[in-house]
Tab-separated table of C-alpha atoms in Angstrom:
chain	number	residue	atom	x	y	z
A	1105	ARG	CA	-22.995	5.061	65.750
A	1106	ALA	CA	-19.587	5.182	64.051
A	1107	ILE	CA	-19.837	8.969	63.756
A	1108	ALA	CA	-20.975	9.281	67.384
A	1109	TYR	CA	-17.883	7.413	68.558
A	1110	GLY	CA	-15.429	9.027	66.149
A	1111	ILE	CA	-15.035	5.868	64.081
A	1112	VAL	CA	-14.477	6.034	60.323
A	1113	PRO	CA	-17.794	5.045	58.612
A	1114	ALA	CA	-17.791	1.804	56.604
A	1115	ASP	CA	-19.820	0.441	53.690
A	1116	ALA	CA	-22.505	-2.255	54.070
A	1117	MET	CA	-20.194	-5.232	53.477
A	1118	GLU	CA	-17.581	-3.987	55.924
A	1119	THR	CA	-20.289	-3.294	58.500
A	1120	ARG	CA	-21.583	-6.850	58.177
A	1121	ARG	CA	-18.060	-8.214	58.583
A	1122	VAL	CA	-17.417	-6.187	61.717
A	1123	ALA	CA	-20.873	-6.812	63.216
A	1124	GLY	CA	-20.454	-10.535	62.668
A	1125	ARG	CA	-17.373	-10.675	64.852
A	1126	ILE	CA	-18.135	-11.570	68.432
A	1127	VAL	CA	-15.338	-9.614	70.149
A	1128	PRO	CA	-16.619	-6.093	69.326
A	1129	ALA	CA	-20.096	-7.130	70.435
A	1130	MET	CA	-18.846	-8.595	73.711
A	1131	ILE	CA	-16.975	-5.441	74.732
A	1132	THR	CA	-19.942	-3.124	74.199
A	1133	THR	CA	-23.633	-3.731	74.868
A	1134	THR	CA	-23.343	-7.425	75.781
A	1135	ALA	CA	-20.658	-6.715	78.360
A	1136	LEU	CA	-22.677	-3.895	79.920
A	1137	VAL	CA	-25.935	-5.864	80.108
A	1138	SER	CA	-24.154	-8.912	81.541
A	1139	SER	CA	-22.434	-6.791	84.170
A	1140	LEU	CA	-25.660	-5.106	85.250
A	1141	SER	CA	-27.404	-8.490	85.443
A	1142	CYS	CA	-24.606	-9.909	87.596
A	1143	LEU	CA	-24.848	-6.942	89.965
A	1144	GLU	CA	-28.560	-7.607	90.454
A	1145	LEU	CA	-27.881	-11.329	90.953
A	1146	VAL	CA	-25.412	-10.509	93.737
A	1147	LYS	CA	-28.122	-8.420	95.409
A	1148	VAL	CA	-30.543	-11.361	95.190
A	1149	LEU	CA	-27.996	-13.755	96.695
A	1150	LYS	CA	-27.328	-11.327	99.556
A	1151	GLY	CA	-31.051	-11.022	100.215
A	1152	LEU	CA	-31.112	-7.254	99.837
A	1153	PRO	CA	-34.522	-5.506	99.917
A	1154	LEU	CA	-36.326	-4.634	96.700
A	1155	LYS	CA	-35.640	-0.897	97.117
A	1156	LEU	CA	-31.925	-1.530	96.521
A	1157	HIS	CA	-32.485	-3.293	93.180
A	1158	ARG	CA	-32.535	-1.359	89.907
A	1159	ASN	CA	-33.986	-1.613	86.408
A	1160	ALA	CA	-31.561	-0.288	83.786
A	1161	PHE	CA	-32.351	1.456	80.488
A	1162	VAL	CA	-29.259	1.883	78.322
A	1163	ASN	CA	-28.489	3.172	74.827
A	1164	LEU	CA	-24.759	3.289	74.142
A	1165	ALA	CA	-25.162	5.168	70.865
A	1166	LEU	CA	-26.594	8.317	72.489
A	1167	PRO	CA	-25.200	7.612	75.164
A	1168	PHE	CA	-28.095	7.253	77.637
A	1169	PHE	CA	-28.200	5.550	81.047
A	1170	ALA	CA	-31.250	5.502	83.330
A	1171	PHE	CA	-31.941	3.464	86.470
A	1172	THR	CA	-35.277	3.020	88.217
A	1173	ALA	CA	-36.407	1.081	91.284
A	1174	PRO	CA	-38.528	-1.973	90.372
A	1175	LEU	CA	-42.122	-2.194	91.543
A	1176	PRO	CA	-43.134	-5.038	93.860
A	1177	ALA	CA	-45.109	-7.910	92.351
A	1178	GLU	CA	-48.862	-7.348	92.283
A	1179	GLU	CA	-50.613	-8.969	95.217
A	1180	ILE	CA	-53.534	-11.308	94.543
A	1181	ALA	CA	-56.282	-11.719	97.136
A	1182	GLY	CA	-56.428	-15.189	98.701
A	1183	VAL	CA	-58.338	-16.968	101.447
A	1184	ASN	CA	-58.704	-15.604	104.977
A	1185	GLY	CA	-57.451	-12.163	103.976
A	1186	LYS	CA	-54.080	-13.516	102.810
A	1187	THR	CA	-52.383	-12.384	99.603
A	1188	HIS	CA	-49.857	-13.936	97.213
A	1189	THR	CA	-47.953	-12.997	94.063
A	1190	ILE	CA	-47.213	-14.756	90.789
A	1191	TRP	CA	-43.894	-15.900	92.299
A	1192	ASP	CA	-45.481	-17.878	95.133
A	1193	ARG	CA	-46.066	-21.631	95.036
A	1194	ILE	CA	-47.728	-24.193	97.279
A	1195	VAL	CA	-45.541	-27.298	97.151
A	1196	ILE	CA	-47.031	-30.775	97.589
A	1197	LYS	CA	-44.707	-33.732	98.097
A	1198	GLY	CA	-45.366	-37.424	98.307
A	1199	SER	CA	-44.528	-39.632	101.274
A	1200	SER	CA	-43.713	-43.261	101.957
A	1201	LYS	CA	-47.394	-43.898	102.666
A	1202	SER	CA	-48.622	-41.802	99.743
A	1203	PRO	CA	-46.030	-41.609	96.939
A	1204	VAL	CA	-46.709	-39.183	94.090
A	1205	GLU	CA	-47.259	-41.970	91.553
A	1206	SER	CA	-50.167	-43.432	93.530
A	1207	MET	CA	-51.485	-40.264	95.205
A	1208	THR	CA	-55.200	-40.160	94.503
A	1209	LEU	CA	-57.089	-37.059	93.527
A	1210	ARG	CA	-58.912	-37.198	96.882
A	1211	LYS	CA	-55.611	-37.256	98.798
A	1212	PHE	CA	-54.176	-34.457	96.680
A	1213	LEU	CA	-57.195	-32.205	97.276
A	1214	SER	CA	-56.935	-32.884	101.008
A	1215	LYS	CA	-53.252	-31.923	101.020
A	1216	VAL	CA	-53.984	-28.733	99.080
A	1217	GLN	CA	-56.636	-27.646	101.579
A	1218	LYS	CA	-54.286	-28.324	104.482
A	1219	LYS	CA	-51.285	-26.570	102.882
A	1220	ALA	CA	-53.358	-23.541	101.886
A	1221	SER	CA	-54.902	-23.319	105.384
A	1222	CYS	CA	-58.371	-23.243	103.872
A	1223	GLY	CA	-60.205	-24.912	106.762
A	1224	ASP	CA	-63.715	-26.344	106.646
A	1225	GLU	CA	-65.245	-23.031	105.558
A	1226	PHE	CA	-63.686	-23.390	102.095
A	1227	GLU	CA	-63.867	-26.171	99.530
A	1228	ILE	CA	-61.929	-26.663	96.332
A	1229	ALA	CA	-64.066	-25.432	93.451
A	1230	ASN	CA	-61.929	-26.629	90.559
A	1231	LEU	CA	-58.515	-28.021	89.684
A	1232	SER	CA	-56.901	-27.499	86.275
A	1233	PHE	CA	-53.783	-28.703	84.504
A	1234	GLY	CA	-53.041	-26.374	81.615
A	1235	PRO	CA	-56.196	-26.273	79.456
A	1236	PHE	CA	-57.636	-29.405	81.104
A	1237	MET	CA	-60.242	-29.319	83.853
A	1238	ILE	CA	-59.238	-32.142	86.199
A	1239	TYR	CA	-61.847	-31.595	88.891
A	1240	ALA	CA	-64.924	-29.421	89.478
A	1241	ASN	CA	-66.888	-29.629	92.704
A	1242	PHE	CA	-70.274	-29.250	91.015
A	1243	LEU	CA	-69.508	-32.265	88.804
A	1244	HIS	CA	-67.183	-34.564	90.714
A	1245	SER	CA	-67.624	-33.997	94.464
A	1246	HIS	CA	-69.432	-37.355	94.775
A	1247	ASP	CA	-67.588	-39.202	92.003
A	1248	ASP	CA	-65.728	-41.786	94.094
A	1249	GLU	CA	-64.258	-43.479	91.040
A	1250	LEU	CA	-62.570	-40.273	89.936
A	1251	LEU	CA	-61.552	-39.197	93.444
A	1252	ASP	CA	-59.871	-42.560	94.066
A	1253	THR	CA	-57.922	-42.464	90.785
A	1254	PRO	CA	-54.218	-41.516	90.955
A	1255	LEU	CA	-53.844	-37.875	89.938
A	1256	ILE	CA	-50.953	-38.637	87.573
A	1257	ASP	CA	-53.147	-41.112	85.671
A	1258	ILE	CA	-55.880	-38.475	85.296
A	1259	VAL	CA	-53.351	-35.994	83.893
A	1260	LYS	CA	-52.037	-38.591	81.438
A	1261	ASP	CA	-55.590	-39.411	80.319
A	1262	ALA	CA	-56.205	-35.690	79.771
A	1263	ILE	CA	-53.147	-35.388	77.528
A	1264	ILE	CA	-53.996	-38.561	75.608
A	1265	SER	CA	-57.596	-37.486	75.038
A	1266	GLY	CA	-56.425	-34.192	73.598
A	1267	ASP	CA	-59.694	-32.585	74.634
A	1268	ASP	CA	-60.142	-29.833	77.216
A	1269	GLY	CA	-63.671	-30.950	78.078
A	1270	GLU	CA	-63.845	-32.931	81.298
A	1271	ASP	CA	-66.692	-35.191	80.168
A	1272	GLU	CA	-64.649	-36.955	77.512
A	1273	MET	CA	-61.421	-36.762	79.438
A	1274	LEU	CA	-62.781	-38.480	82.529
A	1275	SER	CA	-65.355	-40.729	80.944
A	1276	GLY	CA	-63.512	-43.912	81.898
A	1277	ASP	CA	-64.440	-45.568	78.579
A	1278	ASP	CA	-61.593	-48.020	77.904
A	1279	ALA	CA	-62.490	-48.267	74.214
A	1280	ASN	CA	-62.257	-44.510	73.804
A	1281	LYS	CA	-58.958	-44.440	75.695
A	1282	ASP	CA	-57.441	-47.167	73.487
A	1283	GLU	CA	-58.546	-45.311	70.377
A	1284	SER	CA	-57.084	-42.059	71.704
A	1285	VAL	CA	-53.737	-43.755	72.441
A	1286	ASN	CA	-53.570	-45.169	68.918
A	1287	ASN	CA	-54.385	-41.774	67.394
A	1288	MET	CA	-51.982	-39.682	69.475
A	1289	THR	CA	-50.201	-36.864	67.681
A	1290	ASP	CA	-46.490	-36.133	67.933
A	1291	GLU	CA	-47.345	-33.179	70.155
A	1292	GLN	CA	-49.270	-35.388	72.578
A	1293	MET	CA	-46.473	-37.969	72.721
A	1294	ALA	CA	-43.974	-35.183	73.373
A	1295	ALA	CA	-46.207	-33.837	76.166
A	1296	LEU	CA	-46.365	-37.279	77.815
A	1297	LYS	CA	-42.595	-37.643	77.589
A	1298	LYS	CA	-42.104	-34.180	79.055
A	1299	LEU	CA	-44.525	-34.998	81.883
A	1300	LYS	CA	-42.490	-38.081	82.765
A	1301	GLU	CA	-39.196	-36.169	82.758
A	1302	LYS	CA	-40.347	-33.080	84.687
A	1303	ARG	CA	-39.363	-32.635	88.320
A	1304	PHE	CA	-42.761	-31.139	89.119
A	1305	ILE	CA	-46.267	-30.488	87.764
A	1306	ASP	CA	-48.089	-27.195	88.322
A	1307	PHE	CA	-51.858	-27.054	88.816
A	1308	SER	CA	-54.280	-24.129	89.014
A	1309	VAL	CA	-56.756	-24.239	91.887
A	1310	MET	CA	-59.789	-22.160	92.811
A	1311	VAL	CA	-61.439	-22.450	96.234
A	1312	GLU	CA	-64.965	-21.419	97.158
A	1313	SER	CA	-66.342	-20.051	100.422
A	1314	GLN	CA	-69.172	-22.310	101.549
A	1315	GLU	CA	-70.786	-19.395	103.353
A	1316	THR	CA	-70.737	-16.681	100.673
A	1317	GLY	CA	-69.971	-18.642	97.480
A	1318	GLU	CA	-67.094	-16.261	96.737
A	1319	GLU	CA	-64.173	-17.825	94.847
A	1320	PHE	CA	-60.469	-17.239	95.460
A	1321	GLU	CA	-57.474	-18.276	93.389
A	1322	LEU	CA	-54.682	-20.098	95.204
A	1323	PRO	CA	-51.026	-19.783	94.215
A	1324	PRO	CA	-50.038	-22.444	91.656
A	1325	ILE	CA	-49.937	-25.864	93.313
A	1326	ARG	CA	-46.638	-27.590	92.553
A	1327	LEU	CA	-46.650	-31.378	92.827
A	1328	MET	CA	-43.059	-32.592	93.152
A	1329	ASN	CA	-42.061	-35.766	91.329
A	1330	SER	CA	-40.432	-38.027	93.907
A	1331	GLU	CA	-38.516	-39.948	91.198
A	1332	LYS	CA	-36.581	-36.870	90.014
């Protein structure tokens, strides 16, 4: 690179000394990348269409500059012929009558169906939080005890159990729960703390057509934490 820019070559120690200084780095590649990123951010803030945005490929040593138009996000088939992308979310908020902390699984599922415009012809097939299966219609559709449990408590039990199998996670055995709490790892305690501090919790949901049995994936369901 020194030869390419007409700079006197240096030995290894001198190169390390120069490379370790932040000013030369800031006025070359870092400055260029930051500037290009800011230009794209301005386009986002102005709401310009995707065709006016650009990906940039840069190599200052050659030098080489190339710009391409970004591709739109891949569309995922949803219910009733609708589509969504990985950037879409369905947001669920609590209310004075049904705050997030006491929102039952039954109430949450009802809100999801309404928000996703599923209608009576679709039912929720399963609900997952990370690796944990929170609900499956073939197992829990008639489990009133589970359906009437606050969703946040079910998620906490899933983290405490440390098992991605729904049978153990939702067994309701107080003795097993107490033992799991006493044997929690640092990772589990950190996950519980993070859950309490987060402004939202994302769930994965699949819905099933009651007529054809075909399953569709909904956009991630984001439950907002009313305390944050």
